[in-house]
CSV table of C-alpha atoms and ligand atoms in Angstrom, one decimal:
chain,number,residue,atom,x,y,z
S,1,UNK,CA,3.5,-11.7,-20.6
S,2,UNK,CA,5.3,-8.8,-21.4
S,3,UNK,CA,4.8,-5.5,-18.7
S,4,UNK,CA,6.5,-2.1,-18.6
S,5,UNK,CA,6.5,-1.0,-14.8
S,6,UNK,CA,7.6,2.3,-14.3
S,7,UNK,CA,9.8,2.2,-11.0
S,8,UNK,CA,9.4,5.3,-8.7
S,9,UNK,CA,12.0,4.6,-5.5
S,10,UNK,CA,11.4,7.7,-3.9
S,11,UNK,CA,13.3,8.6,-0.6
S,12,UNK,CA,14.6,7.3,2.5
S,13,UNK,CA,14.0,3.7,2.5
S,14,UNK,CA,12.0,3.9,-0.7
S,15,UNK,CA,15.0,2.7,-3.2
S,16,UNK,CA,16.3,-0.1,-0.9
S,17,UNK,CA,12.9,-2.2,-0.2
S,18,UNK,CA,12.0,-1.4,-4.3
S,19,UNK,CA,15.2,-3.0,-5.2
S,20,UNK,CA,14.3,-6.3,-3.4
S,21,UNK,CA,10.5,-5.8,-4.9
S,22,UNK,CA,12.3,-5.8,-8.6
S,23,UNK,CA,14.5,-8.8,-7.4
S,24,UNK,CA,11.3,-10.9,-6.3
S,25,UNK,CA,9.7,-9.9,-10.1
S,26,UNK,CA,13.0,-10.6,-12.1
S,27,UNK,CA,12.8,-14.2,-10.2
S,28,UNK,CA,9.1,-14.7,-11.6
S,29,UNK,CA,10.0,-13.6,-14.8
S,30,UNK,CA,13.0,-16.0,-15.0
S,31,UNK,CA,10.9,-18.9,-13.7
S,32,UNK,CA,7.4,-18.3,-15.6
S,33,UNK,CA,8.6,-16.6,-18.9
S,34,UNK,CA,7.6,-12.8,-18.8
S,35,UNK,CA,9.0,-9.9,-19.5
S,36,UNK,CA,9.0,-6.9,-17.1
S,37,UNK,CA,11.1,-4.0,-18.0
S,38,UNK,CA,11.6,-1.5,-15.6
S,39,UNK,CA,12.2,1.9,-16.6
S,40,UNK,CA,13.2,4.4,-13.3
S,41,UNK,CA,12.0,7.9,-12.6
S,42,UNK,CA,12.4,10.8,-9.6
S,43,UNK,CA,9.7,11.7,-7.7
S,44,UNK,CA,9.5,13.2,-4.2
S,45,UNK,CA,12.2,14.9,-2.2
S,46,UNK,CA,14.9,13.4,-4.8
S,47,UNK,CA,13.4,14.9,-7.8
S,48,UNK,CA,13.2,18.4,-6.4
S,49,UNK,CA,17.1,17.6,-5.4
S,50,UNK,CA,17.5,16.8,-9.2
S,51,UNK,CA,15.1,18.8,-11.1
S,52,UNK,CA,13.6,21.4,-9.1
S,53,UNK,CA,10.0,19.6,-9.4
S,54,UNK,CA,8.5,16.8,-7.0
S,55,UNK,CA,7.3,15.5,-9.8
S,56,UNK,CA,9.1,16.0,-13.1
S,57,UNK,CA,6.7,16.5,-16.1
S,58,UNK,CA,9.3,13.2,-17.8
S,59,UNK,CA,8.0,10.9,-14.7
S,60,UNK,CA,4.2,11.7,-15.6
S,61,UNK,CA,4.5,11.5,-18.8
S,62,UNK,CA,6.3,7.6,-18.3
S,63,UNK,CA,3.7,6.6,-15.6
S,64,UNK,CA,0.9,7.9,-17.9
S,65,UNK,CA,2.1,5.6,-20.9
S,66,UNK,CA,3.1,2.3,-19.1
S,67,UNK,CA,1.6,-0.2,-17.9
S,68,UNK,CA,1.9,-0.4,-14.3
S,69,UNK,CA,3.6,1.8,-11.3
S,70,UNK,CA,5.9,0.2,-8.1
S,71,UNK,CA,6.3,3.4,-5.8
S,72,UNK,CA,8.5,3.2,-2.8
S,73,UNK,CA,7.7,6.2,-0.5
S,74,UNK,CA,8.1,9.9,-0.5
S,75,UNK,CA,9.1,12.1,2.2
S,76,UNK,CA,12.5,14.3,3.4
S,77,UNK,CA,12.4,15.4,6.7
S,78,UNK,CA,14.0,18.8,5.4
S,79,UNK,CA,11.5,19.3,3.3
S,80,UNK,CA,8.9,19.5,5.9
S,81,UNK,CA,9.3,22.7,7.0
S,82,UNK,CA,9.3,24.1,3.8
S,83,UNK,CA,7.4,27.2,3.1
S,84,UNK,CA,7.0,26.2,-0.4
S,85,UNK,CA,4.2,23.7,0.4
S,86,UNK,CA,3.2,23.4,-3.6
S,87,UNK,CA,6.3,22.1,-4.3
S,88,UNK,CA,6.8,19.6,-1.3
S,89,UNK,CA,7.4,15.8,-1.9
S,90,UNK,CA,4.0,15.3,-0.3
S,91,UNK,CA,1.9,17.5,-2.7
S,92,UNK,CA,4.3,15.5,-5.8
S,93,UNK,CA,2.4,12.6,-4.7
S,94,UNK,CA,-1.0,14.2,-4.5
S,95,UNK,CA,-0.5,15.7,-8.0
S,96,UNK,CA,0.7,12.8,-9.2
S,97,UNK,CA,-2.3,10.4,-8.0
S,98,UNK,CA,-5.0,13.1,-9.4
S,99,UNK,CA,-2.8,12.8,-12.8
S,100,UNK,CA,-3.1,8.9,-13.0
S,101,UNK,CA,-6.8,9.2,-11.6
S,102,UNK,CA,-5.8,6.6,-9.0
S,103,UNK,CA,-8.8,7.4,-7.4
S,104,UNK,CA,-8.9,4.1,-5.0
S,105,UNK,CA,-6.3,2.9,-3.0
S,106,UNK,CA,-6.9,-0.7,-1.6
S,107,UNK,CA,-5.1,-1.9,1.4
S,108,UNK,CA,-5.4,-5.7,2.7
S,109,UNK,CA,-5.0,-6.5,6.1
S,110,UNK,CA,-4.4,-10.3,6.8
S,111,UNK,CA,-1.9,-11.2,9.3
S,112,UNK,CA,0.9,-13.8,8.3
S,113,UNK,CA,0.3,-16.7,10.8
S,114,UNK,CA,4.0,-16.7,11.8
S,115,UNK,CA,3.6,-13.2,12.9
S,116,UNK,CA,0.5,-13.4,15.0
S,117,UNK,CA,2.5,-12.9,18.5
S,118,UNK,CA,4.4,-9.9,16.8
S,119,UNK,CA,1.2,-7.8,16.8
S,120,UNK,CA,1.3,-5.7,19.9
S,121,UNK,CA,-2.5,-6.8,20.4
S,122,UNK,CA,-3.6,-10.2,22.1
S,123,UNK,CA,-3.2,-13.4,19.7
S,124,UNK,CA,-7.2,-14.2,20.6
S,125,UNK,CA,-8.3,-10.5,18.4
S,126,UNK,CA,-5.4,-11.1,15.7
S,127,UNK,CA,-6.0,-14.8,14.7
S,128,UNK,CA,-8.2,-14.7,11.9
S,129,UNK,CA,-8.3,-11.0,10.8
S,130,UNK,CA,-9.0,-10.7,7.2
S,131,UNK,CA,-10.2,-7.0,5.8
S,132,UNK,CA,-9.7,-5.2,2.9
S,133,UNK,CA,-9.6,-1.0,3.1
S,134,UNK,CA,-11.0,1.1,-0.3
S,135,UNK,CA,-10.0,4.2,0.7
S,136,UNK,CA,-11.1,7.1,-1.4
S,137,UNK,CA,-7.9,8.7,-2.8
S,138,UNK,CA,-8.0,11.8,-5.1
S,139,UNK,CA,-10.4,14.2,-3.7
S,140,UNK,CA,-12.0,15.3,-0.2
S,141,UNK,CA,-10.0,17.2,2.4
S,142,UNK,CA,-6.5,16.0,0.7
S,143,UNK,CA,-7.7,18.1,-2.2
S,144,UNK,CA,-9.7,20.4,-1.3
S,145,UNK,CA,-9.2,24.6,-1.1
S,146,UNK,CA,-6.5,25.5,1.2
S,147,UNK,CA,-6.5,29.1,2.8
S,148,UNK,CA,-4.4,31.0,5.5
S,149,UNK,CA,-5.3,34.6,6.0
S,150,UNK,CA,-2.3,37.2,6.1
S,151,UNK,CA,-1.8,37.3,9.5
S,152,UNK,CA,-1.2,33.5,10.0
S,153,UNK,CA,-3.9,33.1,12.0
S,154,UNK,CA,-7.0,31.3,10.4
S,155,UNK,CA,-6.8,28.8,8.3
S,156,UNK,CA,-8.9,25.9,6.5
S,157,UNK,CA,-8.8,23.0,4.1
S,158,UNK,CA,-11.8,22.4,2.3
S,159,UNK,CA,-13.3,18.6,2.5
S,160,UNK,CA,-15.5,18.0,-0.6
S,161,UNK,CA,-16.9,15.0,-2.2
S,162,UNK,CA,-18.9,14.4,-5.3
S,163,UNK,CA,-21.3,11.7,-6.1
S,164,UNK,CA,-19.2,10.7,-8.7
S,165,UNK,CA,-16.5,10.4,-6.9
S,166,UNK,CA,-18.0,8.1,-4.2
S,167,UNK,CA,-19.9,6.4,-6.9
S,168,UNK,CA,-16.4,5.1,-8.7
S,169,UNK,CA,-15.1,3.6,-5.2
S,170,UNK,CA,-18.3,2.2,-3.9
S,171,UNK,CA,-18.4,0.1,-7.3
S,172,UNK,CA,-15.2,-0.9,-6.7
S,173,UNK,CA,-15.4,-2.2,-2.8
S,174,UNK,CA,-19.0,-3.7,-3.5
S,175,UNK,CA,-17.5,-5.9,-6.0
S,176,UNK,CA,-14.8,-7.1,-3.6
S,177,UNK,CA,-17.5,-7.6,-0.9
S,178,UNK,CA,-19.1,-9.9,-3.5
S,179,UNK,CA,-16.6,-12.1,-3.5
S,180,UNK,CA,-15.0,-12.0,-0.3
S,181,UNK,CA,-17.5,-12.2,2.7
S,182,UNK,CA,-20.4,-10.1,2.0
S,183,UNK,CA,-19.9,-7.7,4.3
S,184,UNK,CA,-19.5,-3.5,3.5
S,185,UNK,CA,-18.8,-0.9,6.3
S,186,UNK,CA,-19.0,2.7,5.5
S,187,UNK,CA,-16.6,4.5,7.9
S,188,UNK,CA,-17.6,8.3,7.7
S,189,UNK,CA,-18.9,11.1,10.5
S,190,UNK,CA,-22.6,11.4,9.0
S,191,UNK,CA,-23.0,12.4,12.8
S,192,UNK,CA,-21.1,15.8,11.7
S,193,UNK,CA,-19.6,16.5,8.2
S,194,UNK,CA,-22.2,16.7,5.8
S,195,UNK,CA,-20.0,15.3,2.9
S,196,UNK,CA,-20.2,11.9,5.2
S,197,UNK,CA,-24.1,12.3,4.7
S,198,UNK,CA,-23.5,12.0,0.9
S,199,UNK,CA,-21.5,9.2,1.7
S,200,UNK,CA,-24.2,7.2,3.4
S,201,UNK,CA,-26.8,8.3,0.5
S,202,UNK,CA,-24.8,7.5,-2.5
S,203,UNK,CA,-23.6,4.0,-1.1
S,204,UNK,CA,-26.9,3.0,0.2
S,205,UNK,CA,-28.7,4.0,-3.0
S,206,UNK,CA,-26.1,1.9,-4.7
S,207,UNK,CA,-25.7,-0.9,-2.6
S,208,UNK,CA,-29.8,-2.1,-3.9
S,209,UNK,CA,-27.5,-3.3,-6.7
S,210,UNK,CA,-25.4,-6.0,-4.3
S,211,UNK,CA,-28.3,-7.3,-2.6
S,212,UNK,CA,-26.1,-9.9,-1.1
S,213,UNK,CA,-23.6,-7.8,0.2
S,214,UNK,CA,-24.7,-6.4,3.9
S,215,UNK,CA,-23.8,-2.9,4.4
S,216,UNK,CA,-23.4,-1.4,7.6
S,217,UNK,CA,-22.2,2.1,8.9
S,218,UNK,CA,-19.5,3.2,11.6
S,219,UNK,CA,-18.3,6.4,13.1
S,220,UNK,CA,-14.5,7.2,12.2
S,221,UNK,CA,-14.0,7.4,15.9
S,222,UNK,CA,-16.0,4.0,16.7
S,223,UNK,CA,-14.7,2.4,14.1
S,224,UNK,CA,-10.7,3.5,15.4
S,225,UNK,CA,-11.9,1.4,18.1
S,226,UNK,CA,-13.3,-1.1,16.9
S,227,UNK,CA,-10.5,-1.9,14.1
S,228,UNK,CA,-8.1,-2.7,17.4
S,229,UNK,CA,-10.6,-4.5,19.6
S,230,UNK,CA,-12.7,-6.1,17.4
S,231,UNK,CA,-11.4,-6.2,14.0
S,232,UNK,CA,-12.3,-9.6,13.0
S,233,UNK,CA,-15.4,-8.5,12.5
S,234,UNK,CA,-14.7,-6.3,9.5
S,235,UNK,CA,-14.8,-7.8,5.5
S,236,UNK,CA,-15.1,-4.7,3.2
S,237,UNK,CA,-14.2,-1.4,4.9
S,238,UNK,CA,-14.9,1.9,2.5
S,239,UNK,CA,-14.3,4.9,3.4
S,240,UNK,CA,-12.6,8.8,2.1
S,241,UNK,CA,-9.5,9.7,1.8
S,242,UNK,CA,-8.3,11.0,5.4
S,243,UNK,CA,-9.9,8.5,7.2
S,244,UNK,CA,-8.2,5.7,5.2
S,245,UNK,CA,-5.1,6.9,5.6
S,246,UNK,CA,-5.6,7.4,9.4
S,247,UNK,CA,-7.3,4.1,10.2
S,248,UNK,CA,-5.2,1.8,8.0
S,249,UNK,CA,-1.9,3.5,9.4
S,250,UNK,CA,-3.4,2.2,12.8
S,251,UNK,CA,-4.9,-1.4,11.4
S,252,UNK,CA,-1.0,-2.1,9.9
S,253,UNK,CA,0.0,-2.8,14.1
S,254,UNK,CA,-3.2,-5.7,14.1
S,255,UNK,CA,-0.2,-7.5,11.6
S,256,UNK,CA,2.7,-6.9,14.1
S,257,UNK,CA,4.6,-4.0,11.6
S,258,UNK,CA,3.7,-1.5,9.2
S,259,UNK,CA,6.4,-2.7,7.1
S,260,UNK,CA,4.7,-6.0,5.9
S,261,UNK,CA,1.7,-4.0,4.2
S,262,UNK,CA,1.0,-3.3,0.9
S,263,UNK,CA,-1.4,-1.6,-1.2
S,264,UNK,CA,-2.8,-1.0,-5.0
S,265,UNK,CA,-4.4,2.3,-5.8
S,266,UNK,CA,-6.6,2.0,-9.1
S,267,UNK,CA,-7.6,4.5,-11.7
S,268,UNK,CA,-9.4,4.1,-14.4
S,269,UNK,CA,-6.5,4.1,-17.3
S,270,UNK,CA,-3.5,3.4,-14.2
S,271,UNK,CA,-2.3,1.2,-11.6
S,272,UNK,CA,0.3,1.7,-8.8
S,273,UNK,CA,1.5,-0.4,-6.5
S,274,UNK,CA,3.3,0.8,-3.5
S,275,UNK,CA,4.0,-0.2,0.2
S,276,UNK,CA,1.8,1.3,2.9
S,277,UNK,CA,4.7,2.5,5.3
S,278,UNK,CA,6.3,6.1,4.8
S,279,UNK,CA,10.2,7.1,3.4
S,280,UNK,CA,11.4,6.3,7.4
S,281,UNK,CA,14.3,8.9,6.7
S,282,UNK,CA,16.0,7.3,9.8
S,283,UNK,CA,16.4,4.0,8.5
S,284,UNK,CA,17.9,5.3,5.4
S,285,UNK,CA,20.8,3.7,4.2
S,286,UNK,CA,21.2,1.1,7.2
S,287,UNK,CA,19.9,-1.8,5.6
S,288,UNK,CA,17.0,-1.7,8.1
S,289,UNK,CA,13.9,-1.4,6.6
S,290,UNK,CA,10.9,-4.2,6.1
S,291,UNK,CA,11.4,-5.6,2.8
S,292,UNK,CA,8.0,-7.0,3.0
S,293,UNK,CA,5.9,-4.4,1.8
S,294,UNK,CA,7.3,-3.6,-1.4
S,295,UNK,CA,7.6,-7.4,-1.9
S,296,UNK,CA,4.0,-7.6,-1.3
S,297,UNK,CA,2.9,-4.7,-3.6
S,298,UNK,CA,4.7,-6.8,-6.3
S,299,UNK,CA,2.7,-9.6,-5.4
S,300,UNK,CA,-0.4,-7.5,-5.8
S,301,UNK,CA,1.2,-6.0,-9.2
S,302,UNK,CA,1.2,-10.0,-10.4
S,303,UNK,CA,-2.4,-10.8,-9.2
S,304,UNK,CA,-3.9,-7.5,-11.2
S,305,UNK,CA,-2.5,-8.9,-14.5
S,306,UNK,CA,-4.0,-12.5,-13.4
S,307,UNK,CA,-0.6,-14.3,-12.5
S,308,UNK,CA,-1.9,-15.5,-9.7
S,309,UNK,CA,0.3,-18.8,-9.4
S,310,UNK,CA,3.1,-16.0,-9.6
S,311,UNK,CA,1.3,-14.1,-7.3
S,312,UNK,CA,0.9,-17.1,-4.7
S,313,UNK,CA,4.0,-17.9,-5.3
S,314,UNK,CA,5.8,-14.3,-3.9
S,315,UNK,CA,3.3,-14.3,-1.2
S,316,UNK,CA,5.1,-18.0,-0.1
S,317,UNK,CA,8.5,-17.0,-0.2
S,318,UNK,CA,7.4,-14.1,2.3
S,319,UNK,CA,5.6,-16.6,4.1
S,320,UNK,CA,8.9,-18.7,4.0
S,321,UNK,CA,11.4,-16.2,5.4
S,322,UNK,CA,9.1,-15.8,8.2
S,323,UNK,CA,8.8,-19.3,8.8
S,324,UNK,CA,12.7,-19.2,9.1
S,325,UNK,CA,12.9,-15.6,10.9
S,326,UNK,CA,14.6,-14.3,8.0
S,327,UNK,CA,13.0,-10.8,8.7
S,328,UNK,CA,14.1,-7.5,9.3
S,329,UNK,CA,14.3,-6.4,13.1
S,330,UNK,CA,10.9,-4.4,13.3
S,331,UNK,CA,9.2,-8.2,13.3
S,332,UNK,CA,12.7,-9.5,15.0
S,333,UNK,CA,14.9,-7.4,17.0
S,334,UNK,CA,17.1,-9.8,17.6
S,335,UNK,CA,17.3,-10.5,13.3
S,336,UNK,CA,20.9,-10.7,11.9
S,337,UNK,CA,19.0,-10.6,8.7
S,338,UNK,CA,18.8,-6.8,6.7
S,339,UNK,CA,16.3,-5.3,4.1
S,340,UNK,CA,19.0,-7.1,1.4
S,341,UNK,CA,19.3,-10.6,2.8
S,342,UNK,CA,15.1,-10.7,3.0
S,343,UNK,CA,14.8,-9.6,-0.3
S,344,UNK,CA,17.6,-12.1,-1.3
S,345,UNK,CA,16.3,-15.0,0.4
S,346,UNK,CA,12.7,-14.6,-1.3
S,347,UNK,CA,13.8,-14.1,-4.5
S,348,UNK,CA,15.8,-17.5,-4.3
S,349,UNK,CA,12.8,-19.1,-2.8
S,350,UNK,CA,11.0,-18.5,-6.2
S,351,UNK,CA,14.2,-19.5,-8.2
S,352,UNK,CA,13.4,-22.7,-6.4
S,353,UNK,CA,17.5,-21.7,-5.6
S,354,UNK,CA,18.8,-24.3,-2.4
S,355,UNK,CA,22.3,-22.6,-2.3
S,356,UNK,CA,21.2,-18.9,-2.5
S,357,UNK,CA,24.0,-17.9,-4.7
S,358,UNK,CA,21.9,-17.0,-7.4
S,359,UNK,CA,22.6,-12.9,-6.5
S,360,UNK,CA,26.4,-13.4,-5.9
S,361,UNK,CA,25.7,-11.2,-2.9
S,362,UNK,CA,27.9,-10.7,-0.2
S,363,UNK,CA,25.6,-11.7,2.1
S,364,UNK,CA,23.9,-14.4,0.4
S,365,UNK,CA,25.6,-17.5,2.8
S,366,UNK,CA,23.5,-16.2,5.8
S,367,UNK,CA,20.3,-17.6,4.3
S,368,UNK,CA,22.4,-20.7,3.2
S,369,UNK,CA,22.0,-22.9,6.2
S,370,UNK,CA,18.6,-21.3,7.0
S,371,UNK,CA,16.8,-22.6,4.2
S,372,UNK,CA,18.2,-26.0,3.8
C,2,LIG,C1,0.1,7.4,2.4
C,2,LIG,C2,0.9,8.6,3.0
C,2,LIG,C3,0.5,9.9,2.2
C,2,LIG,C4,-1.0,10.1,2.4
C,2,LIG,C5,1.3,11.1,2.6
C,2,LIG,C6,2.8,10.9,2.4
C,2,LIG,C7,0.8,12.3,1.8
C,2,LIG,O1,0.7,8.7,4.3
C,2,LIG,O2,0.2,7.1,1.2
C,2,LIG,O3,-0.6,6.8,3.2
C,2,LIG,O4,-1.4,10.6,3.5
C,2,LIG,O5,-1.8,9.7,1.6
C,3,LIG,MN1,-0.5,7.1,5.2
């Protein structure tokens, strides 16, 4: 298969944990024939750095005409001051989803079994977790009006949903319902926001169409609960755009780190792939930072074009380096291992490489006797 990915590093940590992401794809295309060309482009804090724009009309116009997006994160702490809030990193990536249409960001959460004591929660609620979020990504409060009066001292941010807008997503996390567990929760606060009453009416009306699918409703603040007590319980969790973000940020500690999760946001015509954590501007640099993620989004990136044995096959050599607590220190603090000895050891573990030399890397010898 031939694919053009578009590679958007980002900041912070962004470029280092994409660079082990492209290694693990290079590997599969080496070992099962395909062709992935990478072609980079700036976004976030480093494109304003470089171009004045968080998001450079060149970088649009590549992700618009490719077929598939690896983002690493976006964020610059001295950016987030700045009284130029059009122009920070963080509204780069808002444009930039509302370009692509990526209208549904999906976020698995399924804990590695080698990791279940690294969750800060009790191995009883982690063991056996398995949910998926659809969280709604291009409109509601994210993109709704923002005002300030002159003074500074009233402002507001408009939260406003469509039906066509929760029609598109509720499609979408039906469909996975269908074929995971049957079971849809609707996280919303129909109790108080009347564009959480649409919610329930549009996905209820809809959901007559998946008669095999149960569909249930939550509170956001029940379900903030009930995600770290009870989260076994949850299959198919749908829900708008600042909830998602808020409640998968705090489901990513059921799997022991943020680090280890990735996501695929979906649009119509566009597809990007990108870890769940943030541009961690403190980690920059220091060969730190969870791997994992990115590695993961690839993964995801393999199973939307159906190369699933590809797919499985990333997902093992993760699975692997755990196994031999070859992992960054947030799921090891005791871990001689960095962000380029993980990446290196799982792209030799699809090489089907025993002497890990395949990279040349410096570093390459501390996986040696690890593997073997
Ligand atoms: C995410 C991030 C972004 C979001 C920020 C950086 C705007 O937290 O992708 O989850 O809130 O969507
Ligand atoms: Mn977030």
């Amino acid at each position: 298969m031939n694919l053009k990915i578009a590679v958007l590093s980002g900041d912070g940590i962004g470029p280092e944990v994409i660079l082990q992401a492209k290694k693990a794809l290079y590997a599969v295309g080496v070992v099962y024939e395909h062709d992935f060309i990478f072609e980079d482009a700036l976004i976030g804090a480093v494109a304003i750095d470089k171009t004045g724009s968080a998001l450079p009309e060149q970088t649009l116009n590549l992700c618009l005409n490719t077929d598939a997006v690896l983002l690493g994160a976006i964020g610059d702490p001295k950016y987030d001051s700045e009284s130029d809030t059009k122009n920070s990193p963080e509204q780069g990536l808002l444009k930039f989803r509302k370009e692509l249409g990526l209208f549904a960001n999906i976020r698995p959460l399924k804990p590695f079994k080698g990791l279940l004591d690294v969750s800060p929660l009790k191995r009883e609620i982690v063991e056996g977790v398995d949910f998926v979020i659809f969280r709604e990504l291009t409109a509601g409060i994210y993109f709704g009006e923002k005002k300030l009066n002159e003074e500074g001292t009233i402002a507001s941010d408009l939260c406003e949903y469509t039906e066509d807008e929760i029609t598109k997503i509720t499609h979408l996390a039906f469909q996975s319902a269908q074929k995971r567990r049957k079971k849809l929760t609707l996280v919303d606060m129909a109790n108080v926001l009347e564009t959480s009453r649409l919610w329930r009416k549009v996905v209820k009306a809809i959901s007559v169409q998946y008669p095999e699918v149960s569909l249930d409703f939550l509170f956001a603040d029940n379900a903030a609960k009930q995600i770290i007590s009870n989260p076994k319980q949850f299959d198919v969790v749908l829900t708008g755009n600042l909830f998602g973000d808020i409640l998968s940020d705090e489901a990513s500690v059921i799997t022991g780190s943020i680090g280890v999760l990735a996501s695929t946001s979906l649009g119509e015509n566009n597809v990007l792939f990108e870890p769940i954590h943030g541009s961690y501007p403190h980690a920059k640099g220091r060969n730190i930072a969870n791997p994992f993620g990115s590695i993961l989004s690839a993964a995801m990136l393999l199973e939307h074009f159906g190369l699933f044995e590809e797919a499985k096959k990333v997902y093992e050599g993760v699975e692997k380096a755990i196994e031999f607590n070859v992992v960054t220190i947030d799921l090891n603090p005791d871990s001689k291992f960095g962000t380029n000895e993980v990446g290196e050891f799982v792209s030799n573990f699809i090489l089907n490489k025993d002497d890990l030399m395949y990279f040349n890397n410096d570093n390459v010898h501390l996986g040696q006797s690890t593997i073997v």
